[in-house]
N, CA, C and O of each residue as an XYZ file, in Angstrom:
836
protein
N     -10.086   -105.030     97.893
C      -9.574   -105.752     96.791
C     -10.091   -105.051     95.480
O      -9.366   -104.657     94.566
N     -11.453   -104.960     95.536
C     -12.083   -104.222     94.305
C     -11.566   -102.940     94.140
O     -11.339   -102.535     92.999
N     -11.323   -102.167     95.217
C     -10.884   -100.778     95.131
C      -9.645   -100.740     94.453
O      -9.411    -99.864     93.621
N      -8.648   -101.829     94.815
C      -7.288   -101.769     94.168
C      -7.255   -102.026     92.587
O      -6.557   -101.443     91.758
N      -8.215   -103.077     92.377
C      -8.627   -103.160     90.941
C      -8.983   -102.046     90.099
O      -8.501   -101.882     88.978
N      -9.956   -101.167     90.719
C     -10.566   -100.185     90.039
C      -9.454    -99.068     89.898
O      -9.275    -98.445     88.851
N      -8.632    -98.853     91.211
C      -7.563    -97.893     90.944
C      -6.398    -98.250     89.880
O      -5.856    -97.369     89.214
N      -6.086    -99.517     89.784
C      -5.281    -99.902     88.689
C      -5.775    -99.718     87.359
O      -5.046    -99.305     86.456
N      -7.078   -100.029     87.185
C      -7.714    -99.919     85.944
C      -7.670    -98.389     85.422
O      -7.486    -98.053     84.253
N      -7.883    -97.498     86.569
C      -8.066    -96.106     86.385
C      -6.680    -95.498     85.781
O      -6.661    -94.726     84.822
N      -5.499    -95.961     86.489
C      -4.177    -95.517     86.129
C      -3.848    -96.138     84.763
O      -3.284    -95.437     83.923
N      -4.128    -97.256     84.528
C      -3.821    -98.049     83.077
C      -4.548    -97.103     82.036
O      -3.873    -96.598     81.140
N      -5.955    -96.838     82.132
C      -6.528    -95.901     81.249
C      -6.094    -94.440     81.079
O      -6.283    -93.801     80.044
N      -5.504    -93.970     82.168
C      -4.881    -92.628     82.079
C      -3.611    -92.523     81.246
O      -3.349    -91.640     80.429
N      -2.835    -93.617     81.605
C      -1.582    -93.783     80.739
C      -1.873    -93.895     79.352
O      -1.340    -93.108     78.570
N      -2.684    -94.808     78.937
C      -3.037    -94.967     77.595
C      -3.858    -93.836     76.839
O      -3.967    -93.792     75.614
N      -4.367    -93.015     77.636
C      -4.937    -91.889     77.030
C      -3.955    -90.855     76.665
O      -3.982    -90.252     75.592
N      -3.039    -90.662     77.648
C      -2.029    -89.607     77.459
C      -1.071    -89.830     76.310
O      -0.556    -88.935     75.640
N      -0.886    -91.203     76.155
C       0.119    -91.682     75.096
C      -0.707    -91.458     73.755
O      -0.117    -90.926     72.815
N      -1.953    -91.808     73.623
C      -2.670    -91.429     72.351
C      -2.812    -89.933     72.133
O      -2.875    -89.430     71.011
N      -2.856    -89.275     73.233
C      -3.013    -87.745     73.022
C      -1.713    -87.287     72.402
O      -1.776    -86.371     71.582
N      -0.503    -87.837     72.708
C       0.662    -87.371     72.195
C       1.048    -87.733     70.886
O       2.007    -87.175     70.352
N       0.326    -88.707     70.256
C       0.664    -89.315     69.045
C      -0.332    -88.874     67.952
O      -1.255    -88.098     68.197
N      -0.105    -89.400     66.746
C      -1.034    -89.098     65.744
C      -1.288    -90.362     65.108
O      -0.565    -91.340     65.297
N      -2.576    -90.369     64.149
C      -2.856    -91.696     63.582
C      -1.698    -92.118     62.734
O      -0.956    -91.270     62.237
N      -1.504    -93.510     62.537
C      -0.685    -94.061     61.521
C      -0.089    -95.207     62.279
O       0.224    -95.138     63.468
N       0.083    -96.514     61.341
C       0.601    -97.595     61.955
C       2.172    -97.518     62.190
O       2.816    -96.851     61.380
N       2.823    -98.133     63.210
C       4.004    -97.934     63.548
C       4.751    -99.314     63.206
O       4.188   -100.396     63.377
N       5.886    -99.216     62.775
C       6.733   -100.563     62.328
C       7.274   -101.288     63.402
O       6.818   -101.042     64.519
N       8.204   -102.176     63.281
C       8.820   -102.823     64.477
C       9.703   -102.142     65.485
O       9.890   -102.581     66.620
N      10.277   -100.956     64.962
C      10.951   -100.043     65.862
C      10.174    -99.067     66.639
O      10.700    -98.265     67.411
N       8.764    -99.161     66.396
C       7.840    -98.046     67.141
C       7.684    -96.918     66.478
O       7.098    -96.016     67.077
N       8.027    -96.735     65.467
C       7.820    -95.412     64.755
C       7.266    -95.653     63.206
O       6.979    -96.789     62.827
N       7.163    -94.702     62.496
C       6.748    -94.671     61.105
C       7.038    -93.296     60.382
O       7.405    -92.307     61.017
N       6.872    -93.297     59.179
C       7.049    -92.018     58.308
C       5.660    -91.427     58.265
O       4.666    -92.131     58.088
N       5.604    -89.879     58.461
C       4.446    -89.080     58.433
C       3.969    -88.884     56.957
O       4.771    -88.477     56.117
N       2.808    -89.139     56.665
C       2.318    -89.007     55.279
C       1.191    -87.868     55.200
O       1.093    -87.154     54.202
N       0.393    -87.745     56.249
C      -0.654    -86.801     56.253
C      -0.778    -85.978     57.442
O      -0.486    -86.441     58.545
N      -1.232    -84.667     57.277
C      -1.279    -83.791     58.371
C      -0.023    -83.566     59.312
O      -0.103    -83.376     60.525
N       1.147    -83.617     58.573
C       2.247    -83.648     59.403
C       2.691    -82.229     60.043
O       3.443    -82.171     61.016
N       2.144    -81.076     59.390
C       2.310    -79.784     60.183
C       1.609    -79.721     61.368
O       2.026    -79.167     62.385
N       0.434    -80.342     61.237
C      -0.387    -80.399     62.720
C       0.390    -80.965     63.666
O       0.257    -80.507     64.801
N       1.285    -81.971     63.481
C       1.861    -82.619     64.478
C       3.256    -82.012     64.782
O       3.973    -82.495     65.659
N       3.615    -80.964     64.050
C       4.870    -80.283     64.119
C       6.139    -81.111     63.487
O       7.289    -81.153     63.925
N       5.528    -81.835     62.189
C       6.523    -82.671     61.598
C       6.650    -82.195     60.237
O       5.917    -81.304     59.805
N       7.635    -82.805     59.478
C       7.808    -82.428     58.131
C       7.155    -83.482     57.212
O       7.017    -84.633     57.625
N       6.764    -83.133     56.017
C       6.241    -84.201     55.154
C       7.358    -85.437     54.817
O       8.491    -85.214     54.390
N       6.876    -86.612     55.061
C       7.890    -87.645     54.959
C       8.941    -87.824     55.924
O       9.973    -88.394     55.569
N       8.795    -87.376     57.181
C       9.588    -87.310     58.267
C       9.362    -88.545     59.084
O       8.242    -88.867     59.480
N      10.425    -89.212     59.322
C      10.208    -90.472     60.207
C      10.314    -90.186     61.610
O      11.211    -89.428     61.977
N       9.490    -90.708     62.478
C       9.425    -90.446     63.936
C       8.922    -91.592     64.693
O       8.487    -92.586     64.111
N       8.966    -91.489     66.032
C       8.557    -92.467     66.908
C       7.473    -91.863     67.681
O       7.406    -90.650     67.882
N       6.530    -92.812     68.161
C       5.141    -92.267     68.808
C       5.525    -92.273     70.364
O       4.685    -91.994     71.219
N       6.799    -92.598     70.662
C       6.969    -92.768     72.217
C       7.698    -91.493     72.572
O       8.302    -91.372     73.638
N       7.630    -90.573     71.683
C       8.271    -89.168     72.154
C       9.595    -88.951     71.567
O      10.020    -87.797     71.621
N      10.336    -89.861     71.008
C      11.573    -89.792     70.329
C      11.483    -88.985     68.910
O      10.401    -88.865     68.336
N      12.473    -88.539     68.478
C      12.378    -87.822     67.479
C      13.452    -88.460     66.412
O      14.389    -89.145     66.824
N      13.257    -88.190     65.003
C      13.913    -88.737     64.004
C      15.289    -88.125     63.909
O      15.468    -86.910     63.983
N      16.236    -88.991     63.746
C      17.645    -88.471     63.741
C      18.056    -87.867     62.510
O      18.951    -87.027     62.416
N      17.250    -88.402     61.410
C      17.522    -87.917     59.993
C      16.953    -86.483     59.744
O      17.383    -85.753     58.851
N      15.904    -86.123     60.647
C      15.511    -84.748     60.631
C      16.506    -83.822     61.225
O      16.821    -82.770     60.668
N      16.948    -84.172     62.237
C      17.949    -83.227     63.156
C      19.213    -82.965     62.136
O      19.715    -81.878     61.852
N      19.586    -84.278     61.667
C      20.975    -84.200     60.878
C      20.678    -83.495     59.518
O      21.589    -83.084     58.798
N      19.194    -83.362     59.165
C      19.260    -82.642     57.766
C      19.227    -81.315     58.057
O      19.684    -80.535     57.221
N      18.671    -80.807     59.316
C      18.701    -79.362     59.733
C      20.051    -78.840     59.994
O      20.348    -77.658     59.819
N      20.899    -79.785     60.437
C      22.246    -79.385     60.999
C      22.904    -79.200     59.763
O      23.586    -78.183     59.641
N      22.811    -80.122     58.682
C      23.557    -80.164     57.415
C      23.170    -78.884     56.687
O      24.026    -78.270     56.048
N      21.931    -78.466     56.759
C      21.337    -77.316     56.083
C      22.046    -76.030     56.520
O      22.568    -75.214     55.759
N      21.987    -75.964     57.922
C      22.705    -74.861     58.732
C      24.189    -74.571     58.351
O      24.665    -73.498     57.981
N      24.799    -75.746     58.522
C      26.366    -75.507     58.120
C      26.540    -75.426     56.822
O      27.659    -74.981     56.565
N      25.690    -75.751     55.569
C      25.814    -75.491     54.296
C      25.749    -74.061     54.081
O      26.571    -73.513     53.347
N      24.739    -73.353     54.728
C      24.450    -72.036     54.623
C      25.639    -71.016     55.022
O      25.983    -69.976     54.462
N      26.175    -71.678     56.219
C      27.401    -70.822     56.748
C      28.600    -70.931     56.046
O      29.443    -70.034     56.078
N      28.761    -72.129     55.312
C      30.146    -72.433     54.743
C      30.062    -71.726     53.314
O      31.128    -71.367     52.814
N      28.850    -71.496     52.606
C      28.745    -71.062     51.351
C      28.766    -69.558     51.214
O      28.784    -69.021     50.107
N      28.764    -68.832     52.436
C      28.613    -67.416     52.611
C      30.104    -66.957     51.918
O      31.163    -67.456     52.298
N      30.026    -65.981     50.898
C      31.286    -65.588     50.226
C      31.939    -64.706     51.226
O      31.274    -64.076     52.047
N      33.267    -64.654     51.167
C      34.109    -63.902     51.968
C      34.698    -62.673     51.094
O      35.303    -62.873     50.041
N      34.480    -61.468     51.591
C      34.916    -60.370     50.753
C      36.078    -59.827     51.043
O      36.563    -59.060     50.210
N      36.816    -60.104     52.326
C      37.969    -59.694     52.746
C      39.278    -60.055     51.962
O      39.621    -61.213     51.723
N      39.934    -58.990     51.609
C      41.204    -59.238     50.806
C      40.928    -59.620     49.375
O      41.787    -60.287     48.799
N      39.787    -59.263     48.708
C      39.385    -59.569     47.561
C      39.830    -58.689     46.280
O      40.002    -59.016     45.106
N      39.946    -57.492     46.922
C      40.279    -56.305     45.939
C      41.896    -56.550     45.477
O      42.878    -56.693     46.206
N      41.816    -56.545     44.155
C      43.228    -56.663     43.420
C      44.033    -55.485     43.707
O      43.425    -54.419     43.799
N      45.486    -55.495     43.890
C      46.250    -54.442     43.974
C      46.364    -53.584     42.746
O      46.420    -54.085     41.623
N      46.397    -52.320     42.957
C      46.428    -51.385     41.885
C      47.793    -51.100     41.534
O      48.608    -50.854     42.423
N      48.193    -51.113     40.044
C      49.624    -50.888     39.627
C      49.610    -49.339     39.422
O      48.706    -48.763     38.816
N      50.841    -48.626     40.058
C      51.073    -47.250     39.948
C      52.224    -46.991     38.942
O      53.182    -47.763     38.912
N      52.152    -45.975     38.163
C      53.198    -45.551     37.297
C      54.168    -44.682     38.023
O      53.782    -43.909     38.900
N      55.313    -44.782     37.707
C      56.382    -43.952     38.274
C      56.116    -42.308     38.234
O      55.578    -41.709     37.302
N      56.600    -41.747     39.416
C      56.294    -40.178     39.343
C      57.456    -39.724     38.637
O      58.595    -40.186     38.716
N      57.001    -38.667     37.863
C      57.965    -38.001     36.926
C      57.396    -36.465     36.437
O      56.303    -36.013     36.776
N      58.154    -35.928     35.767
C      57.677    -34.620     35.401
C      58.212    -34.426     33.805
O      59.042    -35.216     33.354
N      57.759    -33.488     33.112
C      58.101    -33.240     31.769
C      59.460    -32.448     31.815
O      59.731    -31.544     32.606
N      60.262    -32.954     30.821
C      61.691    -32.304     30.669
C      61.742    -31.246     29.701
O      61.251    -31.442     28.590
N      62.358    -29.982     30.032
C      62.498    -29.056     29.211
C      63.768    -28.972     28.329
O      64.190    -27.936     27.816
N      64.327    -30.218     28.222
C      65.753    -30.344     27.637
C      65.397    -30.468     26.011
O      64.584    -31.241     25.507
N      66.124    -29.619     25.426
C      66.208    -29.556     23.806
C      67.435    -30.365     23.311
O      68.573    -30.195     23.746
N      67.052    -31.355     22.260
C      68.079    -32.219     21.834
C      68.359    -31.908     20.356
O      67.457    -31.738     19.535
N      69.604    -31.846     20.087
C      70.092    -31.778     18.767
C      70.881    -32.919     18.212
O      71.809    -33.406     18.859
N      70.575    -33.313     17.158
C      71.249    -34.723     16.747
C      72.042    -34.342     15.405
O      71.338    -34.094     14.426
N      73.361    -34.274     15.264
C      74.081    -33.757     14.261
C      73.821    -32.302     13.756
O      73.993    -31.957     12.587
N      73.435    -31.574     14.650
C      73.059    -30.093     14.440
C      71.691    -30.022     14.055
O      71.354    -28.915     13.636
N      70.885    -30.827     14.079
C      69.543    -30.474     13.780
C      68.617    -30.978     15.215
O      68.818    -31.918     15.984
N      67.578    -29.966     15.199
C      66.768    -30.243     16.327
C      65.921    -31.379     16.348
O      65.152    -31.556     15.403
N      65.963    -32.260     17.401
C      65.106    -33.342     17.359
C      63.703    -33.231     17.991
O      63.520    -32.701     19.086
N      62.706    -33.774     17.219
C      61.410    -33.571     17.740
C      60.801    -34.940     18.205
O      60.930    -35.955     17.521
N      60.070    -34.918     19.510
C      59.587    -36.008     19.920
C      58.077    -35.973     20.264
O      57.667    -35.099     21.028
N      57.293    -36.822     19.770
C      56.038    -36.832     20.085
C      55.476    -37.038     21.493
O      54.595    -36.377     22.042
N      56.214    -38.172     22.008
C      55.914    -38.537     23.254
C      56.458    -37.465     24.437
O      56.002    -37.409     25.579
N      57.539    -36.628     23.892
C      58.098    -35.709     24.890
C      59.056    -36.463     25.899
O      58.857    -37.622     26.262
N      60.097    -35.693     26.302
C      61.093    -36.202     27.224
C      60.659    -36.087     28.787
O      59.898    -35.150     29.029
N      60.974    -36.775     29.699
C      60.638    -36.853     30.946
C      61.762    -36.603     32.006
O      62.893    -36.770     31.549
N      61.704    -36.281     33.172
C      62.708    -36.406     34.216
C      62.094    -37.208     35.284
O      61.052    -36.898     35.861
N      62.806    -38.265     35.517
C      62.695    -39.292     36.382
C      63.748    -39.595     37.340
O      64.772    -40.153     36.945
N      63.579    -39.252     38.678
C      64.623    -39.513     39.607
C      65.804    -38.502     39.275
O      66.970    -38.866     39.424
N      65.519    -37.359     38.871
C      66.476    -36.202     38.392
C      67.314    -36.736     37.331
O      68.490    -36.372     37.308
N      66.851    -37.609     36.377
C      67.510    -37.940     35.220
C      66.711    -37.685     33.905
O      65.517    -37.985     33.879
N      67.277    -37.182     32.891
C      66.459    -37.207     31.676
C      66.355    -38.410     30.954
O      67.340    -39.028     30.552
N      64.938    -38.835     30.740
C      64.862    -40.168     29.997
C      64.030    -39.724     28.568
O      63.270    -38.758     28.504
N      64.309    -40.536     27.575
C      63.799    -40.178     26.251
C      62.930    -41.520     25.808
O      63.184    -42.622     26.295
N      61.999    -41.335     24.947
C      61.234    -42.454     24.490
C      62.161    -43.269     23.682
O      62.859    -42.725     22.827
N      62.213    -44.512     23.893
C      63.003    -45.523     23.174
C      62.874    -45.473     21.678
O      63.825    -45.302     20.915
N      61.639    -45.636     21.326
C      61.316    -45.956     19.882
C      61.834    -44.685     19.003
O      62.535    -44.790     17.996
N      61.375    -43.505     19.550
C      61.799    -42.061     18.805
C      63.204    -41.982     18.773
O      63.769    -41.739     17.707
N      63.903    -42.178     19.930
C      65.360    -41.741     19.801
C      66.043    -42.788     19.047
O      67.062    -42.452     18.444
N      65.624    -44.094     18.975
C      66.249    -45.186     18.133
C      66.310    -44.651     16.507
O      67.266    -44.582     15.734
N      65.094    -44.359     16.360
C      64.799    -43.920     14.879
C      65.740    -42.709     14.545
O      66.401    -42.656     13.509
N      65.740    -41.790     15.469
C      66.331    -40.392     15.215
C      68.052    -40.710     14.990
O      68.767    -40.097     14.196
N      68.432    -41.671     15.777
C      70.009    -41.888     15.778
C      70.194    -43.096     14.926
O      71.241    -43.735     15.032
N      69.194    -43.491     14.028
C      69.344    -44.608     12.960
C      69.761    -45.925     13.526
O      70.439    -46.710     12.863
N      69.341    -46.193     14.820
C      69.593    -47.542     15.355
C      68.391    -48.294     15.421
O      67.283    -47.758     15.390
N      68.587    -49.604     15.519
C      67.585    -50.689     15.540
C      67.631    -51.149     17.144
O      68.641    -51.131     17.847
N      66.331    -51.555     17.541
C      66.306    -52.039     18.847
C      65.314    -53.325     18.874
O      64.531    -53.571     17.957
N      65.440    -54.052     19.958
C      64.379    -55.208     20.081
C      63.959    -55.202     21.571
O      64.770    -54.915     22.451
N      62.768    -55.502     21.813
C      62.344    -55.478     23.122
C      61.479    -56.603     23.626
O      60.377    -56.719     23.090
N      61.836    -57.505     24.638
C      61.321    -58.680     25.095
C      60.274    -58.263     26.276
O      60.687    -58.021     27.410
N      59.054    -58.203     25.973
C      58.019    -57.703     27.124
C      57.935    -58.607     28.113
O      57.433    -58.254     29.180
N      58.376    -59.840     27.953
C      58.229    -60.904     28.840
C      59.332    -60.672     30.088
O      59.028    -60.661     31.281
N      60.631    -60.498     29.560
C      61.907    -60.310     30.397
C      62.165    -58.749     30.654
O      62.934    -58.352     31.530
N      61.573    -58.060     29.955
C      61.924    -56.578     29.959
C      63.206    -56.093     29.494
O      63.633    -54.970     29.759
N      63.908    -57.090     28.690
C      65.170    -56.743     28.118
C      65.112    -55.948     26.749
O      64.453    -56.366     25.797
N      65.834    -54.793     26.714
C      65.934    -54.084     25.563
C      67.256    -54.036     25.018
O      68.228    -53.768     25.724
N      67.339    -54.286     23.789
C      68.708    -54.267     22.994
C      68.774    -53.218     21.804
O      68.129    -53.302     20.759
N      69.584    -52.308     22.116
C      69.598    -51.194     20.897
C      71.164    -51.316     20.139
O      72.256    -51.388     20.704
N      70.909    -51.311     18.885
C      72.199    -51.532     18.154
C      72.453    -50.558     17.195
O      71.490    -49.972     16.700
N      73.555    -50.294     16.858
C      73.956    -49.482     15.566
C      75.505    -49.670     15.253
O      76.405    -49.585     16.089
N      75.636    -49.915     14.019
C      77.059    -50.410     13.438
C      77.560    -51.665     14.339
O      76.891    -52.698     14.332
N      78.561    -51.580     14.995
C      79.272    -52.648     15.968
C      79.000    -52.092     17.292
O      79.776    -52.513     18.151
N      78.137    -51.283     17.688
C      77.857    -50.884     19.182
C      76.465    -51.439     19.569
O      75.459    -51.279     18.878
N      76.505    -52.057     20.657
C      75.347    -52.586     21.271
C      75.114    -52.091     22.758
O      76.051    -51.999     23.550
N      73.906    -51.802     23.062
C      73.575    -51.462     24.346
C      72.441    -52.190     25.032
O      71.395    -52.219     24.384
N      72.437    -52.754     26.154
C      71.353    -53.651     26.636
C      70.873    -53.108     27.896
O      71.665    -52.989     28.831
N      69.578    -52.745     28.025
C      68.774    -52.223     29.331
C      67.813    -53.349     29.717
O      67.444    -54.214     28.923
N      67.461    -53.277     30.911
C      66.383    -54.026     31.391
C      65.451    -53.124     32.125
O      65.952    -52.346     32.937
N      63.995    -53.126     31.921
C      63.052    -52.337     32.533
C      63.039    -52.636     33.973
O      62.935    -53.804     34.348
N      63.143    -51.613     34.848
C      63.207    -51.704     36.387
C      64.658    -52.010     36.809
O      64.853    -51.976     38.024
N      65.736    -52.310     36.000
C      67.052    -52.554     36.335
C      68.005    -51.402     36.022
O      67.956    -50.807     34.945
N      68.959    -51.073     37.089
C      69.873    -50.065     36.897
C      71.203    -50.421     36.142
O      72.097    -49.635     35.828
N      71.139    -51.836     35.908
C      72.260    -52.411     35.118
C      72.154    -52.099     33.776
O      71.035    -52.169     33.267
N      73.237    -51.720     33.008
C      73.186    -51.495     31.661
C      74.751    -52.348     31.120
O      75.802    -52.375     31.761
N      74.502    -52.945     29.859
C      75.550    -53.614     29.261
C      75.846    -52.940     27.999
O      74.992    -52.682     27.151
N      77.251    -52.630     27.897
C      77.799    -52.022     26.694
C      78.595    -53.246     26.010
O      79.626    -53.621     26.569
N      78.251    -53.766     25.055
C      78.969    -55.001     24.441
C      79.430    -55.957     25.470
O      80.602    -56.333     25.486
N      78.595    -56.346     26.289
C      78.881    -57.292     27.311
C      79.444    -56.787     28.718
O      79.566    -57.556     29.671
N      79.805    -55.314     28.778
C      80.442    -54.911     29.854
C      79.421    -54.152     30.614
O      78.783    -53.256     30.061
N      79.208    -54.517     32.051
C      78.451    -54.103     32.867
C      78.550    -52.621     33.488
O      79.684    -52.278     33.821
N      77.660    -51.837     33.656
C      77.993    -50.593     34.315
C      76.478    -50.410     35.165
O      75.440    -50.929     34.753
N      76.549    -49.669     36.280
C      75.272    -49.365     36.961
C      74.970    -47.767     36.565
O      75.856    -46.913     36.522
N      73.572    -47.524     36.285
C      73.141    -46.286     36.020
C      72.545    -45.589     37.199
O      72.388    -46.216     38.246
N      72.199    -44.322     37.098
C      71.606    -43.759     38.257
C      70.064    -43.988     38.304
O      69.411    -43.669     39.298
N      69.528    -44.529     37.240
C      68.093    -44.713     37.203
C      67.895    -45.786     36.114
O      68.695    -45.947     35.192
N      66.755    -46.520     36.291
C      66.466    -47.649     35.451
C      65.484    -47.191     34.480
O      64.873    -46.136     34.653
N      65.298    -47.963     33.429
C      64.287    -47.677     32.295
C      62.785    -47.813     32.953
O      62.580    -48.539     33.926
N      61.948    -47.178     32.431
C      60.520    -47.231     32.923
C      59.627    -47.193     31.814
O      59.945    -46.740     30.714
N      58.489    -47.676     32.103
C      57.248    -47.588     31.034
C      56.323    -46.662     31.680
O      55.930    -46.909     32.821
N      55.916    -45.553     31.016
C      55.050    -44.542     31.344
C      53.922    -44.410     30.292
O      54.218    -43.991     29.173
N      52.688    -44.734     30.580
C      51.594    -44.692     29.621
C      51.746    -45.467     28.437
O      51.333    -45.033     27.362
N      52.336    -46.644     28.541
C      52.733    -47.524     27.434
C      53.653    -47.214     26.512
O      53.720    -47.724     25.394
N      54.592    -46.127     27.091
C      55.777    -45.787     26.244
C      57.052    -46.168     27.099
O      57.111    -45.891     28.297
N      58.075    -46.820     26.420
C      59.191    -47.256     27.093
C      60.293    -46.057     27.150
O      60.642    -45.525     26.096
N      60.793    -45.672     28.307
C      61.775    -44.581     28.355
C      63.120    -44.988     28.867
O      63.181    -45.677     29.886
N      64.223    -44.607     28.225
C      65.498    -45.112     28.742
C      66.390    -43.905     29.118
O      65.959    -42.805     28.774
N      67.411    -43.945     29.686
C      68.270    -42.830     30.137
C      69.128    -42.346     28.893
O      69.894    -43.124     28.325
N      68.974    -41.071     28.508
C      69.649    -40.562     27.214
C      71.063    -40.724     27.310
O      71.649    -41.174     26.324
N      71.759    -40.406     28.424
C      73.247    -40.440     28.373
C      73.811    -41.933     28.324
O      74.880    -42.249     27.801
N      73.025    -42.694     28.877
C      73.457    -44.235     28.902
C      73.314    -44.732     27.443
O      74.162    -45.439     26.900
N      72.108    -44.281     26.817
C      71.949    -44.822     25.411
C      73.018    -44.308     24.485
O      73.583    -45.053     23.684
N      73.307    -42.953     24.609
C      74.241    -42.289     23.563
C      75.658    -42.846     23.896
O      76.457    -43.061     22.985
N      75.948    -43.062     25.110
C      77.374    -43.733     25.299
C      77.413    -45.051     24.675
O      78.428    -45.389     24.067
N      76.209    -45.981     24.784
C      76.554    -47.266     24.424
C      76.466    -47.340     22.961
O      76.893    -48.380     22.461
N      75.991    -46.432     22.170
C      75.954    -46.334     20.727
C      77.262    -45.639     20.161
O      77.354    -45.377     18.961
N      78.033    -45.417     20.852
C      79.422    -44.655     20.386
C      79.235    -43.398     19.835
O      79.962    -43.052     18.904
N      78.220    -42.526     20.341
C      78.106    -41.234     19.866
C      78.693    -40.295     20.989
O      78.898    -40.705     22.132
N      78.959    -38.938     20.558
C      79.517    -38.017     21.414
C      78.279    -37.164     22.167
O      77.121    -37.231     21.754
N      78.617    -36.471     23.161
C      77.427    -35.819     23.802
C      77.970    -34.608     24.347
O      78.997    -34.649     25.025
N      77.283    -33.381     24.074
C      77.674    -32.188     24.665
C      76.428    -31.303     25.125
O      75.473    -31.029     24.398
N      76.586    -30.919     26.392
C      75.555    -30.096     26.942
C      75.796    -28.790     27.577
O      76.963    -28.574     27.905
N      74.901    -27.853     27.820
C      75.218    -26.602     28.100
C      74.198    -26.177     29.350
O      73.369    -27.030     29.666
N      74.203    -25.066     29.995
C      73.368    -24.810     31.098
C      72.054    -24.276     30.627
O      71.292    -23.887     31.513
N      71.677    -24.195     29.451
C      70.543    -23.758     28.898
C      69.714    -24.734     28.381
O      69.052    -24.551     27.360
N      69.707    -25.925     29.120
C      68.893    -27.101     28.725
C      68.905    -27.549     27.346
O      67.948    -28.112     26.814
N      69.986    -27.292     26.788
C      70.426    -27.896     25.327
C      71.494    -28.935     25.350
O      72.545    -28.888     25.989
N      71.068    -29.890     24.549
C      71.958    -31.177     24.578
C      72.329    -31.524     23.135
O      71.402    -31.803     22.375
N      73.658    -31.538     22.647
C      73.941    -31.872     21.265
C      74.528    -33.315     21.177
O      75.430    -33.640     21.950
N      74.084    -34.101     20.345
C      74.513    -35.435     20.070
C      75.125    -35.466     18.671
O      74.554    -34.912     17.732
N      76.282    -36.110     18.530
C      76.884    -36.158     17.282
C      77.139    -37.762     17.245
O      77.747    -38.380     18.119
N      76.543    -38.346     16.030
C      76.740    -39.770     15.943
C      76.974    -39.999     14.309
O      76.386    -39.313     13.473
N      77.874    -41.015     13.985
C      78.011    -41.397     12.707
C      77.360    -42.472     12.248
O      77.490    -42.819     11.074
């Protein structure tokens, strides 16, 4: 009987000693745990972490780590598809065409260009040389050129041209190159009621009243 009592006492002391060895100083609350205030790192805990002395771990600590991990992964910037598309100007070449207006050679600061096998002229300069006025709506791309009772309407990027309301289709649309608006020369001359004569030597004569 005494041997059984001694054995029971020994087992009880062993259990108590192992429990004390796995815990650290500090009073526990009614739930069997408490908040770590001192020597937290020594016990593998964070400062202010709530834990249990029975081997359980704080749910707030694990959720905090999980939240931190998900926050780091979600805030990482994505670089895929961030580059903006680059705008490209139309492919063209300089024109060697010489233009005469009412017998006088016309001079163009911006020069004439050939775009899709068609001669285009700078809008502002040709309008001044022909004595015409024009308006340009940058938002819609609509260009209206007028002289006397004649009016021709272009739209940037469109092959449709209107002569006093009547629509026709051009071979090429007006374009903008290096900030300069270019329009098809023959369509403009026709719309303003001028006559046009050309020869094989890259010479074009315009007669307009």
